[in-house]
Amino acid sequence: MKRLLLTYTLAVFLLPAFAGGGEKLSPVDYVNPFIGTTNFGTTNPGAVCPNGMMSVVPFNVMGSADNKYDKDARWWSTPYEYHNCFFTGYSHVNLSGVGCPELGSLLLMPTTGELNVDYKEYGSRYKDEQASPGYYTNYLTKYNVKTEVTATPRTGVTRFTFPEGKSHILLNLGEGLTNESGAMLRRVNAQEIEGVKLLGTFCYNPQAVFPIYFVMRVNKLPSQTGYWKKQRPMTGVEAEWDPDNGKYKLYTKYGKEIAGDDIGAFFSFDTEDGEQVEVEMGVSFVSIENARLNLNKEQEGRDFEKVHAEARARWNDDLSRILVEGGTEDQKTVFYTAMYHLLIHPNVLQDVNGEYPAMESDKIMTASGNRYTVFSLWDTYRNVHQLLTLVYPERQIDMVRTMLDMYREHGWLPKWELYGRETLTMEGDPSIPVIVDTWMKGLRDFDINLAYEAMYKSATLPGAENLMRPDNDDYMSKGYVPLREQYDNSVSHALEYYIADFALSRLAGALGKKEDAKLFYNRSLGYKHYYSKEFGTLRPILPDGTFYSPFNPKEGENFEPSPGFHEGNSWNYTFYVPHDVYGLARLMGGKKSFINKLQMIFDEGLYDPANEPDIAYPYLFSYFKGEEWRTQKETQRLLAKYFTTQPDGIPGNDDTGTMSAWAIFNMIGFYPDCPGLPEYTLTTPVFDKVTIRLDPKWYKERELVIESTRQKPDALYIHNVKIGGKKINRFRITHEELVHGGLLEFSIR
């Protein structure tokens, strides 16, 4: 089976190059949802709509009875891994490109033959899997069942094609990626159940717990329905499982509902060969009533094919906001798959009636626009929101409004928010550069005074009271965060604060707050405290003001603890001062020393593309006249090396689109290397022509066209650049120039 699956999937990977017998393909045809599904990319090939709440994903990371596969899905941070082949159902509502396990619940599984509700036994291997935006299918070899899924923004629909005989559909509420196993389900009628499942403890944060509500319907009257509940061994008692009921207690003579840990429901059918049974699933984070409302509104009058067609159309329209010409078929596949991954998160949280759960509260609020969730801001503040600002400004403005509403509801801007809960994952104060960057680029339809109030609060409040900056006392008094425990993240914290404060200083200046602007700008230069002349890198500082010792700048490169640094080492962070590149160069002894040391990062393999703090390193060369070619060379080399059409074609976690946004920007020819600063560094595009559809509400021009003329096909270096027909003698461009220039022209030699 493995050989057949790999052969089949290879054909899927090559499909865009040959589909349609030479017919022109649409952007949606180039998307390959299997890219990033291994190598810790943690993307998945499930069915989802752009920024949709619902995703329906094949779940293949659960253990099997023969111990050939992992026993516990909670070790995984993704519901699907490309090389796994033990399918235990479709999970509803999932995360994409995230490094911590959560969600991945409401597991829907078809079986045939005798009823068995033990997930370690009822799972099946599969073949013939295919995926495209809004659709996934496979064939379960154990049961001879074809499975297919598609989705609307808030609901999913699954179609099972059964053989003749006894067939079953199981809904497992106990298993999944979440650490929680509690649930309740209630029988509405013979074809419909409703309930709630507990989710939470993302990145093992015990406070981040929340419910998901659901309504599930089957379109065929079952011959039998029932519940099950796992019977766990009592402490200190040697328990024996009953083999007659699959180690689970089955309830076929039941009341209206059941609740507890590890519960589920089954529907049994007598099916003819080739008979199809469809399952509809609606979800809500507000109530069962809203889950039903979402289901009724988004699936009424629609069959499986209609839902699939609408999902595909949504994707094609969104992907078509950027049209590319030239380049190879593989490059187009990489590009449009990156666009696809970019548009999965943040996703909508409100139901069709506008209701959503308020931030860190049991209150239910009503949104006037889209309320978003899944703000992985330590990642996305670097490039995702800049790309949304340019190409999808109507979504970016709603995301900023969402952040401000979170402040109204909770008293803080988000850091790593998940379905109305603050997980406090990762570092810094990342909402600040996102909001400042948005405002500086002209998207100003939000309360900037409230935004400034929120930013000023987190920037100035003492650490004991400060959710965003718990070490703010040291930061404010010393200008840096000292290493107080051997394996804390002091340098990483401070570098993030410097960037946030630089962005805040820019906004304060624009708002006429001169003293604040001076205060925050001076703070942003505190990185100089960490510079060690002995090593030529940033180095942790102890509470007494001396450098941490013994010190090795490479410590942490193999995932071992690295004092002062989070998920990386000193080399991954030393050049992460995008707001004061020239100041850092002076510390290092000037331009030549700076350039040589930066080039060494790439030459010696110290650059880690999966670690966000150094993803902007290639653009730092372009701050120095005559060295811009290095940016162009490295970005092209890194694109070709790390972004491919294979399952490992993303360098590590996609981080809710951050890696994908890096690829997109570099493929079209510019990158926002300093968050909060409305400028871009230019680099060599991979396409001959790129047409970006601009929103006339926000931008004067209706489109931005990027054209590249190459002296020869493998030409790499930019000879000259024109914007709006005028030659510019620099390799940086402002956002204002870009969106109002109409035409950006590269001459490449």
XYZ file of C-alpha atoms in Angstrom, residues 134-712:
579
model
C -11.905 22.964 -0.161
C -11.732 19.202 -0.782
C -10.014 16.020 0.392
C -10.649 12.339 -0.340
C -9.132 8.933 0.416
C -10.067 5.244 0.266
C -10.062 3.111 3.430
C -8.625 -0.268 2.528
C -9.871 -2.009 5.687
C -13.500 -1.164 4.954
C -13.607 -0.508 1.182
C -15.075 2.912 1.915
C -14.400 6.038 -0.107
C -14.381 9.189 2.030
C -14.718 12.800 0.853
C -14.947 16.096 2.732
C -15.613 19.717 1.916
C -16.498 22.802 3.957
C -18.260 26.130 4.268
C -16.821 28.845 6.533
C -18.512 27.390 9.646
C -19.645 23.894 8.683
C -18.329 20.700 7.153
C -19.910 18.019 5.029
C -18.540 14.490 4.690
C -19.587 11.905 2.112
C -18.958 8.196 2.650
C -19.435 5.695 -0.170
C -20.076 2.309 1.497
C -20.013 -1.283 0.240
C -22.972 -3.602 0.722
C -23.644 -4.762 4.285
C -23.445 -3.360 7.794
C -21.980 0.128 7.873
C -21.366 2.554 10.727
C -20.493 6.191 11.335
C -18.732 6.959 14.616
C -18.324 10.334 16.313
C -15.475 10.133 18.827
C -15.510 13.016 21.333
C -12.753 11.748 23.613
C -9.704 11.730 21.367
C -7.949 14.450 19.413
C -4.999 16.784 19.803
C -6.426 18.617 22.798
C -5.467 17.685 26.349
C -9.129 17.767 27.364
C -11.391 14.715 26.957
C -14.682 15.862 28.529
C -17.822 16.223 26.429
C -21.623 16.015 26.376
C -23.868 14.847 23.560
C -27.622 14.707 23.231
C -29.912 12.866 20.816
C -32.229 15.256 18.966
C -33.796 12.624 16.719
C -32.735 9.459 14.924
C -30.598 11.426 12.429
C -29.296 14.319 14.521
C -27.216 14.777 17.647
C -25.914 17.890 19.371
C -23.407 18.572 22.082
C -20.317 20.275 23.422
C -16.675 19.249 23.655
C -14.051 20.802 25.938
C -10.842 22.027 24.303
C -7.782 23.788 25.612
C -4.405 23.974 27.371
C -2.651 25.084 24.170
C 1.125 24.856 24.656
C 0.222 23.326 28.023
C -1.270 26.566 29.356
C -3.851 25.363 31.932
C -5.829 28.599 31.673
C -6.583 28.363 27.954
C -9.661 26.099 28.114
C -12.837 26.674 26.085
C -15.824 24.755 24.663
C -16.773 23.944 21.092
C -20.470 23.335 20.377
C -21.697 21.160 17.525
C -24.710 19.784 15.679
C -24.301 16.672 13.527
C -26.782 15.210 11.030
C -26.803 12.148 8.781
C -28.942 12.147 5.637
C -30.009 8.477 5.910
C -32.208 6.952 8.604
C -29.986 4.587 10.619
C -31.008 1.074 11.617
C -29.525 1.620 15.067
C -27.953 4.455 17.058
C -26.258 4.622 20.407
C -23.554 6.044 22.652
C -20.351 4.713 24.153
C -18.273 5.621 27.154
C -14.779 4.398 27.915
C -14.486 2.636 31.261
C -11.183 3.679 32.791
C -9.402 1.436 35.352
C -9.884 2.561 38.956
C -6.780 3.628 40.861
C -5.236 0.669 42.667
C -7.592 -1.846 41.049
C -6.468 -4.402 38.499
C -9.156 -3.963 35.837
C -10.004 -6.406 33.069
C -11.509 -5.130 29.841
C -14.610 -6.800 28.480
C -13.757 -8.020 24.955
C -17.442 -8.322 24.064
C -18.026 -4.586 23.994
C -14.708 -3.450 22.536
C -13.446 -2.300 25.937
C -16.092 0.370 25.946
C -19.523 0.491 27.539
C -22.131 0.728 24.776
C -25.534 2.294 25.283
C -28.166 1.340 22.739
C -31.072 1.628 25.164
C -30.356 5.156 26.204
C -31.847 8.346 27.483
C -31.556 11.646 25.682
C -27.955 12.505 26.576
C -24.640 11.335 27.962
C -21.690 13.237 29.405
C -18.201 12.479 30.661
C -14.716 11.693 29.418
C -14.090 9.630 26.287
C -17.651 9.422 25.037
C -18.972 9.000 21.512
C -21.972 8.193 19.341
C -22.566 5.695 16.557
C -25.021 5.401 13.671
C -25.450 2.006 12.019
C -26.882 1.412 8.551
C -27.727 -1.379 6.155
C -26.150 -0.119 2.941
C -26.206 -1.216 -0.667
C -22.995 -1.383 -2.689
C -21.947 2.146 -3.658
C -24.520 3.804 -1.419
C -23.511 7.246 -0.214
C -24.256 8.665 3.231
C -23.568 12.322 3.945
C -22.822 13.845 7.347
C -23.262 17.538 8.068
C -21.430 19.162 10.976
C -22.015 22.691 12.220
C -19.901 24.240 14.969
C -19.929 27.333 17.149
C -17.910 28.681 20.040
C -21.026 30.320 21.468
C -23.814 27.744 21.768
C -25.479 24.644 20.358
C -28.242 26.878 19.005
C -25.691 28.878 17.028
C -24.037 25.711 15.727
C -27.431 24.696 14.357
C -27.998 28.171 12.946
C -24.620 28.078 11.195
C -25.461 24.665 9.760
C -28.898 25.720 8.546
C -27.726 28.985 7.008
C -24.600 27.739 5.259
C -25.803 24.361 4.023
C -29.514 24.911 3.356
C -30.333 23.909 -0.217
C -26.779 22.745 -0.901
C -25.577 19.225 -1.547
C -21.967 18.053 -1.316
C -21.081 19.121 -4.859
C -22.579 22.574 -4.373
C -20.653 23.156 -1.149
C -17.450 21.956 -2.796
C -17.951 24.209 -5.830
C -18.552 27.242 -3.616
C -15.449 26.517 -1.533
C -13.325 26.179 -4.660
C -14.726 29.427 -6.065
C -13.962 31.281 -2.834
C -10.379 30.095 -2.994
C -9.906 30.948 -6.638
C -11.206 34.470 -6.149
C -8.922 35.114 -3.189
C -5.874 33.572 -4.836
C -6.538 35.599 -7.997
C -5.778 38.833 -6.201
C -2.212 38.122 -7.267
C -1.711 36.783 -10.799
C 1.730 35.625 -11.867
C 3.166 35.010 -15.319
C 6.420 33.367 -16.302
C 8.461 31.267 -13.938
C 8.226 27.490 -13.834
C 5.184 25.378 -13.052
C 6.820 24.349 -9.783
C 7.336 27.977 -8.823
C 3.672 28.706 -9.448
C 2.729 25.717 -7.300
C 4.977 26.932 -4.476
C 3.588 30.455 -4.814
C -0.134 29.679 -4.847
C 0.193 27.044 -2.143
C 1.904 29.671 -0.002
C -1.002 32.030 -0.735
C -3.381 29.251 0.284
C -1.588 28.688 3.590
C -1.457 32.437 4.230
C -5.254 32.658 4.102
C -6.128 29.941 6.632
C -5.402 31.967 9.801
C -6.417 34.198 11.450
C -9.916 32.816 10.917
C -13.389 34.105 11.684
C -14.811 33.446 15.127
C -18.288 34.955 14.922
C -21.331 32.908 13.968
C -23.681 33.828 11.133
C -25.646 36.006 13.569
C -22.455 37.869 14.549
C -22.159 36.398 18.046
C -18.785 35.387 19.478
C -17.268 34.635 22.904
C -15.670 37.729 24.414
C -11.967 37.688 25.217
C -11.199 35.917 28.510
C -14.837 36.139 29.533
C -18.067 34.185 29.650
C -19.863 37.049 27.920
C -21.320 36.698 24.437
C -20.828 39.737 22.208
C -22.021 40.646 18.715
C -19.535 41.735 16.063
C -20.326 44.450 13.514
C -17.761 43.057 11.060
C -15.584 39.970 11.094
C -14.243 38.945 14.489
C -10.998 37.021 14.042
C -9.138 34.486 16.160
C -5.867 32.485 16.160
C -3.433 35.388 16.439
C 0.013 33.778 16.416
C 1.496 37.237 16.597
C 5.111 36.453 17.527
C 5.243 34.873 14.090
C 2.826 36.872 11.971
C 3.823 40.401 13.019
C 6.942 39.991 10.863
C 5.305 39.631 7.439
C 1.800 38.111 7.386
C -0.032 41.279 8.396
C 2.076 43.367 6.026
C 0.996 41.119 3.150
C -2.641 41.246 4.253
C -2.410 45.039 4.444
C -1.268 45.167 0.832
C -3.468 42.511 -0.762
C -6.389 41.931 1.644
C -6.749 45.269 3.466
C -10.417 44.704 4.296
C -9.385 41.688 6.396
C -6.395 43.371 7.969
C -8.491 46.315 9.149
C -10.983 43.909 10.732
C -8.102 42.106 12.421
C -6.860 45.357 13.936
C -10.382 46.173 15.086
C -10.540 42.698 16.608
C -7.331 43.378 18.543
C -8.786 46.613 19.892
C -12.021 44.884 20.862
C -9.926 42.331 22.752
C -8.371 45.242 24.626
C -11.828 46.608 25.437
C -12.962 43.219 26.700
C -9.828 42.014 28.457
C -7.682 45.049 29.104
C -4.812 43.832 26.918
C -3.946 43.546 23.270
C -3.422 39.928 22.177
C -0.112 38.094 22.274
C -1.015 34.547 21.127
C -4.814 34.459 21.249
C -6.812 31.283 20.634
C -10.622 31.275 20.437
C -11.056 33.970 23.065
C -8.254 32.804 25.363
C -4.814 34.353 25.820
C -2.210 31.592 25.811
C 0.759 33.938 26.472
C 2.847 31.794 24.156
C 6.203 33.103 22.847
C 7.773 36.503 23.380
C 7.375 40.222 23.249
C 4.564 42.695 22.666
C 3.722 41.816 19.060
C 0.393 43.600 18.590
C 2.211 46.952 18.655
C 4.182 46.621 15.392
C 1.132 45.105 13.649
C -1.146 48.003 14.529
C 1.501 50.659 13.897
C 2.457 49.132 10.547
C -1.192 49.065 9.478
C -1.778 52.681 10.445
C 1.457 53.905 8.866
C 0.423 52.311 5.577
C -2.811 54.278 5.444
C -5.339 51.806 6.849
C -6.669 54.103 9.551
C -10.332 53.229 9.932
C -9.977 52.306 13.593
C -9.664 54.128 16.931
C -6.007 55.107 16.946
C -6.310 56.851 20.317
C -7.597 53.671 21.939
C -4.830 51.751 20.196
C -2.215 54.136 21.560
C -3.684 53.827 25.051
C -3.404 50.036 24.856
C 0.178 50.136 23.559
C 1.296 52.715 26.080
C -0.144 50.585 28.871
C 1.880 47.489 28.008
C 5.000 49.564 27.326
C 4.989 51.387 30.678
C 3.157 49.344 33.309
C 5.333 47.701 36.001
C 6.132 44.048 35.438
C 4.026 42.674 38.309
C 0.944 44.156 36.652
C 2.009 43.662 33.056
C 0.646 40.662 31.158
C 2.636 41.446 28.012
C 5.949 42.420 29.635
C 6.341 40.614 32.962
C 10.000 41.668 33.146
C 9.278 45.318 32.403
C 10.803 46.623 35.656
C 14.302 45.590 34.642
C 13.706 46.598 31.055
C 12.592 50.116 32.016
C 15.215 50.717 34.700
C 18.260 49.042 33.126
C 17.485 49.210 29.416
C 17.762 45.435 29.118
C 16.407 42.252 30.687
C 19.017 40.365 32.768
C 19.354 36.601 32.836
C 17.802 35.674 36.165
C 17.542 31.940 35.622
C 19.938 29.857 33.588
C 17.407 28.957 30.890
C 15.168 31.971 30.627
C 14.690 33.959 27.403
C 15.920 37.353 28.555
C 17.656 38.491 25.358
C 14.774 37.285 23.189
C 12.309 39.195 25.371
C 14.285 42.414 25.214
C 14.855 42.317 21.449
C 11.114 41.978 20.928
C 10.467 44.924 23.263
C 13.004 47.045 21.357
C 11.176 46.453 18.092
C 7.788 47.153 19.679
C 9.108 50.348 21.255
C 10.632 51.499 17.987
C 7.263 51.055 16.272
C 5.542 52.846 19.143
C 8.014 55.728 18.886
C 7.134 56.121 15.214
C 3.433 56.254 16.005
C 3.944 58.644 18.909
C 5.862 60.976 16.625
C 3.142 60.822 13.976
C 0.536 61.651 16.628
C 2.540 64.633 17.883
C 3.574 63.015 21.165
C 7.195 64.170 21.012
C 8.269 63.199 24.521
C 6.818 59.709 24.161
C 8.478 59.339 20.782
C 11.856 60.233 22.294
C 11.358 57.909 25.281
C 10.436 54.866 23.217
C 13.055 55.481 20.549
C 15.813 55.703 23.145
C 14.539 52.503 24.703
C 14.670 50.756 21.339
C 18.452 51.257 21.254
C 18.989 49.267 24.443
C 20.095 46.270 22.408
C 23.601 47.756 22.571
C 23.891 46.589 26.178
C 23.955 43.003 24.954
C 26.746 43.407 22.418
C 29.881 41.496 23.384
C 33.050 42.619 21.624
C 34.720 39.389 22.688
C 32.383 37.283 20.564
C 30.969 39.925 18.221
C 27.448 38.791 19.107
C 24.644 39.580 21.491
C 25.208 37.883 24.834
C 23.031 37.470 27.960
C 23.696 39.795 30.894
C 23.558 38.716 34.526
C 21.720 40.734 37.210
C 25.015 42.278 38.371
C 25.588 43.736 34.901
C 28.311 41.321 33.799
C 28.057 39.057 30.770
C 26.897 35.477 31.201
C 29.799 33.006 31.167
C 30.829 30.510 29.907
C 29.239 31.543 26.639
C 29.008 29.827 23.252
C 27.105 31.710 20.500
C 26.172 28.388 18.876
C 24.624 26.881 21.996
C 21.026 25.975 21.211
C 21.543 25.126 17.539
C 20.634 21.485 18.215
C 17.541 22.300 20.299
C 19.411 22.107 23.596
C 18.654 24.889 26.115
C 20.221 28.209 25.176
C 20.519 30.688 28.062
C 18.894 33.980 27.133
C 17.459 32.857 23.800
C 14.183 31.233 22.821
C 14.171 28.613 20.066
C 17.564 29.526 18.738
C 21.014 30.744 19.603
C 22.903 33.990 19.624
C 23.613 33.866 15.891
C 19.866 33.607 15.195
C 19.283 36.802 17.176
C 22.413 38.971 16.904
C 21.348 40.728 13.683
C 17.727 41.047 14.774
C 17.843 44.814 15.123
C 16.022 45.828 11.928
C 15.233 49.296 13.264
C 18.888 50.280 13.775
C 20.969 48.408 11.220
C 23.565 51.152 10.908
C 23.934 51.386 14.683
C 24.530 47.645 14.904
C 27.096 47.885 12.096
C 29.003 50.558 14.030
C 29.089 48.275 17.082
C 30.562 45.542 14.906
C 33.333 47.761 13.597
C 31.746 49.202 10.477
C 30.356 48.129 7.134
C 33.036 45.625 6.146
C 32.989 43.769 9.439
C 29.190 43.765 9.483
C 28.888 42.402 5.945
C 31.549 39.734 6.470
C 29.946 38.510 9.666
C 26.477 38.504 8.140
C 27.717 36.578 5.111
C 29.348 34.080 7.448
C 25.889 33.324 8.898
C 24.823 31.988 5.496
C 28.123 30.438 4.467
C 28.506 28.418 7.664
C 24.887 27.269 7.869
C 24.056 29.348 10.950
C 20.946 30.816 9.325
C 17.811 28.980 10.410
C 14.858 29.752 8.127
C 12.455 28.032 10.520
C 13.382 30.427 13.316
C 11.595 33.746 12.855
C 14.128 36.173 14.373
C 16.579 35.634 11.528
C 14.206 35.361 8.555
C 14.901 39.001 7.668
C 18.701 38.597 7.697
C 19.103 38.437 3.886
C 17.759 41.991 3.446
C 20.286 43.609 5.776
C 22.939 43.510 3.030
C 20.860 45.968 1.010
C 21.266 48.710 3.614
C 24.833 49.126 2.332
C 25.548 50.440 -1.127
C 27.266 47.915 -3.334
C 26.204 44.939 -1.245
C 22.620 44.637 -2.484
C 23.577 41.747 -4.759
C 24.024 39.588 -1.690
C 20.361 40.024 -0.781
C 19.337 39.022 -4.282
C 21.627 35.997 -4.308
C 20.640 34.719 -0.867
C 16.888 35.132 -1.277
C 16.942 33.230 -4.551
C 19.142 30.509 -3.064
C 16.976 30.145 0.040
C 13.767 30.029 -1.990
C 15.103 27.255 -4.187
C 16.522 25.287 -1.265
C 13.720 25.452 1.276
C 10.468 26.006 -0.641
C 9.552 23.127 -2.931
C 6.526 21.185 -4.158
C 7.287 18.254 -1.848
C 5.669 17.395 1.514
C 8.744 18.856 3.250
C 8.573 21.972 1.072
C 8.302 24.401 4.003
C 11.310 24.860 6.341
C 9.679 23.865 9.630
C 6.392 25.075 11.132
C 4.545 27.327 8.721
C 3.523 29.302 11.827
C 0.061 30.262 10.581
C 1.406 31.496 7.261
C 4.646 33.219 8.298
C 6.975 30.984 6.298
C 4.553 31.148 3.380
C 4.439 34.953 3.505
C 8.247 35.020 3.377
C 8.158 32.997 0.177
C 5.389 35.103 -1.388
C 7.138 38.418 -0.803
C 10.459 37.152 -2.125
C 8.883 35.618 -5.203
C 7.260 38.929 -6.173
C 10.352 41.057 -5.474
C 10.231 42.904 -2.135
C 10.092 42.264 1.612
C 9.018 44.279 4.719
C 12.135 43.660 6.802
C 11.368 46.121 9.631
C 7.910 45.701 11.235
C 6.256 49.054 11.850
C 8.289 50.832 9.180
C 6.297 51.314 5.929
C 9.179 50.348 3.662
C 10.358 47.321 1.710
C 13.721 45.996 0.554
C 13.762 45.053 -3.112
C 15.000 41.683 -4.300
C 14.915 39.674 -7.526
C 11.426 38.456 -8.491
C 11.061 34.907 -9.815
C 8.201 35.759 -12.193
C 8.227 37.831 -15.372
C 5.034 39.619 -14.434
C 3.012 39.930 -11.258
C -0.335 41.709 -11.115
C -1.659 42.557 -7.656
C -5.304 43.571 -7.485
C -5.562 46.555 -5.123
C -8.657 47.520 -3.162
C -9.840 50.942 -4.452
C -11.248 51.760 -1.014
C -7.712 51.946 0.330
C -5.473 52.500 -2.675
C -5.687 54.983 -5.539
C -4.415 52.545 -8.137
C -6.564 49.509 -8.940
C -3.550 47.310 -9.480
C 0.165 47.073 -8.961
C 2.077 45.472 -11.822
C 5.607 44.156 -11.325
C 7.490 43.414 -14.530
C 10.918 41.823 -14.810
C 13.066 41.902 -17.931
C 15.873 39.341 -17.866
C 18.980 39.571 -20.009
C 19.069 35.766 -19.968
